[in-house]
Amino acid sequence: MKPVIALTKGRLENQFLTFFQSLDFEIKPLTEKGRKLRVETDQFEFIFAKGVDVTTYVQHGIADLGVVGGDILAEFQPDVYDLFPLPFGQCRMAVAKEKGKQWPEEKKTIASKYTNITKAFFKEKGESVDIIKLEGSVELAPILDLADGIVDIVETGTTLKENGLIVDEEFLHFSARLIANRSALKIKRKTLRPIIDLLKQKEEL
Amino acid sequence: MFLPAGSQDQIGEKLNDQAKVNQIFRNVVLRRNYVAIETPVVEYAQTFTNPSVGMEANKLLKWFDGEGEIEVLRADWTTAIARALMTKETTQSKWFYQGSVFQKNESGIESQQAGIEIILMDVLLGEMETLFTAVDVLKELSIQDYLIELGHTGIFDYLIEPLLLNQADEEKLRSAMDEKNEDLVYRIASANGNDQIANQLVGLIQAYGGRDILADYRNKWQANPELLAIIDHLEKLITSLKELGVDDVIVDLGSVRQLRYYSGTMFSGYLKQTGDICFSGGRYDRLYNQFEKNISAVGLAFYVDVLTKIIKSDRKKRLVCIVASPETHVKAEQMRSEFLDAQVDIVYQRPTENQYDEIINLVDGVQL
């Protein structure tokens, strides 16, 4: 059986393919997959899913390996081996608020897609906050007065800027990571080990 | 009516298979002279959450009793049995248990375990006995395609000792090791001032595989008697398991356990077909320190739900129907003794569907 690799659809997918090609793997079946969510190459079977679903597929052993953003791993804490960073998909987690606006005196309200990360961050600081879960376009929340600030990933900062927000504090740095199913790593060690070694960039440590 | 997430009704075939797993386990351990033990389903939370055990309170099923004490459903057999055994003056070494444990996690609330605990026994003898019992049980269940993994808590504990970590950092490092998170392990260890140890720990993350790993580390650690003793110990266990006919035994020198009471050899059994872990356990002398006892303790638990999923169900028995009347019902009942190997229904009306292997008519008091 070919090793099964779950890939995060979208931005990370393209960056992974470029990286994968640079390691001399054939990526044509992957770039020409159209809307297919399951693609077989000579060596591997790939499945394409949303980041958090990648962790689910890996945790349940449907996929042996997965490529997923570190932000997703920090937020959902799946029970998988979280092996090492891959050289793409870098981003930072930051608290941001409206430019020129002060934090309120009372308890802050923070909007975020990443409620667990947000809670852990403020808990460690010893600051109580109320958290509002949003699914996307989190930048809207302070502008529309839903929240005092947001916690979100920042790549270039353009989206923040264009919506009149500024970074108040950066607190985590992420990149894409290689994860593995706990049992598969042991049971299929002979097939998986060479792939893992290939994907590893020593200098990243 | 709705069930809480993780709760489940069980019916029919699955329950039979589960009973079969439990029965086979029981036969094997009784044959090996284990004695049954059962602790109550309800205990004080303290049994499981005290620092020697360190289970997370938020995963336990708990409530306040009338006196304001926190009570929980049995969260772990090993811990509860240690508590029970320490209240008794006993010289018995080999114990077994069967029943549910309750913890909130992804796979649900309740899970069935069947396991053994060995106390007061020579270290190697106890560990061999534990592993051999596991092999015996799997053999009786006709499960052949499995892998046994061995590890040892002493390696990680020994390497991190010079780092003098505070408890929070040690937990972080342990959890990063458990996730095989190379960069995080490196960061935590080197931030505490030692690149050499950081590199060794990162090396350990990849130290899983066959005997070649042991040979490798025997070389690396030849100047270190403490670590070398661990390698020798693991080698002895692997050799014995192989001699006993277990094909696939591996080591993972970088493995750690989140539960703090483990103190020595650790074992896990993987089903190769499904990837599920079917048993796990190890040495936990440290667990008994809370009772100010210094005794040897080792054991393992089988995950009955996992085994139930993969064992072959017993062959269906012959299905017999006796069509009787109120007048002949007693005679039909007496006839059951003639069909001890079959499953027998007694009915008053001849069945319309042909689900039976044999139908006996006793309506007129005469067997047709």
mmCIF file of C-alpha atoms in Angstrom, chain A residues 21-98:
data_model
loop_
_atom_site.group_PDB
_atom_site.id
_atom_site.type_symbol
_atom_site.label_atom_id
_atom_site.label_comp_id
_atom_site.label_asym_id
_atom_site.label_seq_id
_atom_site.Cartn_x
_atom_site.Cartn_y
_atom_site.Cartn_z
ATOM 1 C CA GLN A 21 9.022 19.559 -6.719
ATOM 2 C CA SER A 22 12.283 21.000 -5.424
ATOM 3 C CA LEU A 23 12.943 17.571 -3.862
ATOM 4 C CA ASP A 24 12.639 16.037 -7.348
ATOM 5 C CA PHE A 25 9.222 14.485 -6.856
ATOM 6 C CA GLU A 26 6.816 14.324 -9.782
ATOM 7 C CA ILE A 27 3.952 16.765 -9.088
ATOM 8 C CA LYS A 28 2.139 16.778 -12.426
ATOM 9 C CA PRO A 29 -0.761 14.557 -11.295
ATOM 10 C CA LEU A 30 -1.188 16.928 -8.357
ATOM 11 C CA THR A 31 -1.202 20.180 -10.285
ATOM 12 C CA GLU A 32 -3.549 18.721 -12.883
ATOM 13 C CA LYS A 33 -5.981 17.197 -10.414
ATOM 14 C CA GLY A 34 -8.835 19.611 -11.177
ATOM 15 C CA ARG A 35 -11.415 19.309 -8.421
ATOM 16 C CA LYS A 36 -10.467 15.819 -7.374
ATOM 17 C CA LEU A 37 -9.808 15.472 -3.653
ATOM 18 C CA ARG A 38 -7.939 12.192 -3.932
ATOM 19 C CA VAL A 39 -4.996 11.758 -6.277
ATOM 20 C CA GLU A 40 -2.612 8.884 -6.723
ATOM 21 C CA THR A 41 0.943 9.307 -7.959
ATOM 22 C CA ASP A 42 3.524 6.588 -8.628
ATOM 23 C CA GLN A 43 4.674 6.653 -5.036
ATOM 24 C CA PHE A 44 1.919 8.175 -2.925
ATOM 25 C CA GLU A 45 -1.747 8.676 -2.452
ATOM 26 C CA PHE A 46 -2.682 12.268 -1.655
ATOM 27 C CA ILE A 47 -5.870 13.536 -0.090
ATOM 28 C CA PHE A 48 -6.809 17.219 -0.003
ATOM 29 C CA ALA A 49 -8.733 18.674 2.904
ATOM 30 C CA LYS A 50 -9.155 21.738 5.106
ATOM 31 C CA GLY A 51 -6.357 22.157 7.647
ATOM 32 C CA VAL A 52 -8.207 20.922 10.686
ATOM 33 C CA ASP A 53 -9.580 17.983 8.714
ATOM 34 C CA VAL A 54 -6.027 17.048 7.719
ATOM 35 C CA THR A 55 -5.282 16.533 11.410
ATOM 36 C CA THR A 56 -8.444 14.439 11.788
ATOM 37 C CA TYR A 57 -7.546 12.194 8.863
ATOM 38 C CA VAL A 58 -4.039 11.718 10.230
ATOM 39 C CA GLN A 59 -5.172 11.140 13.806
ATOM 40 C CA HIS A 60 -7.585 8.437 12.668
ATOM 41 C CA GLY A 61 -4.990 6.744 10.505
ATOM 42 C CA ILE A 62 -6.735 7.417 7.188
ATOM 43 C CA ALA A 63 -3.601 9.339 6.207
ATOM 44 C CA ASP A 64 -0.127 8.355 7.397
ATOM 45 C CA LEU A 65 1.363 11.831 7.057
ATOM 46 C CA GLY A 66 -0.087 15.306 6.833
ATOM 47 C CA VAL A 67 0.971 18.816 5.949
ATOM 48 C CA VAL A 68 -0.802 21.429 8.028
ATOM 49 C CA GLY A 69 -0.283 24.906 9.469
ATOM 50 C CA GLY A 70 1.221 25.149 12.951
ATOM 51 C CA ASP A 71 -1.667 27.471 13.884
ATOM 52 C CA ILE A 72 -4.149 24.630 13.352
ATOM 53 C CA LEU A 73 -2.068 22.273 15.505
ATOM 54 C CA ALA A 74 -1.807 24.836 18.301
ATOM 55 C CA GLU A 75 -5.536 25.505 18.182
ATOM 56 C CA PHE A 76 -6.882 21.965 17.950
ATOM 57 C CA GLN A 77 -4.090 19.931 19.649
ATOM 58 C CA PRO A 78 -4.704 16.710 17.740
ATOM 59 C CA ASP A 79 -3.227 13.460 19.054
ATOM 60 C CA VAL A 80 -0.608 13.012 16.341
ATOM 61 C CA TYR A 81 3.156 13.172 16.024
ATOM 62 C CA ASP A 82 3.976 16.812 15.290
ATOM 63 C CA LEU A 83 7.322 16.082 13.675
ATOM 64 C CA PHE A 84 8.961 19.240 12.379
ATOM 65 C CA PRO A 85 8.474 22.534 10.536
ATOM 66 C CA LEU A 86 8.483 22.670 6.751
ATOM 67 C CA PRO A 87 10.172 25.562 4.993
ATOM 68 C CA PHE A 88 6.988 27.406 3.973
ATOM 69 C CA GLY A 89 3.723 28.787 5.286
ATOM 70 C CA GLN A 90 5.342 31.076 7.831
ATOM 71 C CA CYS A 91 3.009 33.308 9.789
ATOM 72 C CA ARG A 92 2.671 34.968 13.185
ATOM 73 C CA MET A 93 -0.166 35.004 15.667
ATOM 74 C CA ALA A 94 -0.901 38.493 16.888
ATOM 75 C CA VAL A 95 -3.235 40.606 18.961
ATOM 76 C CA ALA A 96 -4.437 43.573 16.911
ATOM 77 C CA LYS A 97 -6.700 46.525 17.558
ATOM 78 C CA GLU A 98 -7.940 49.626 15.813
#
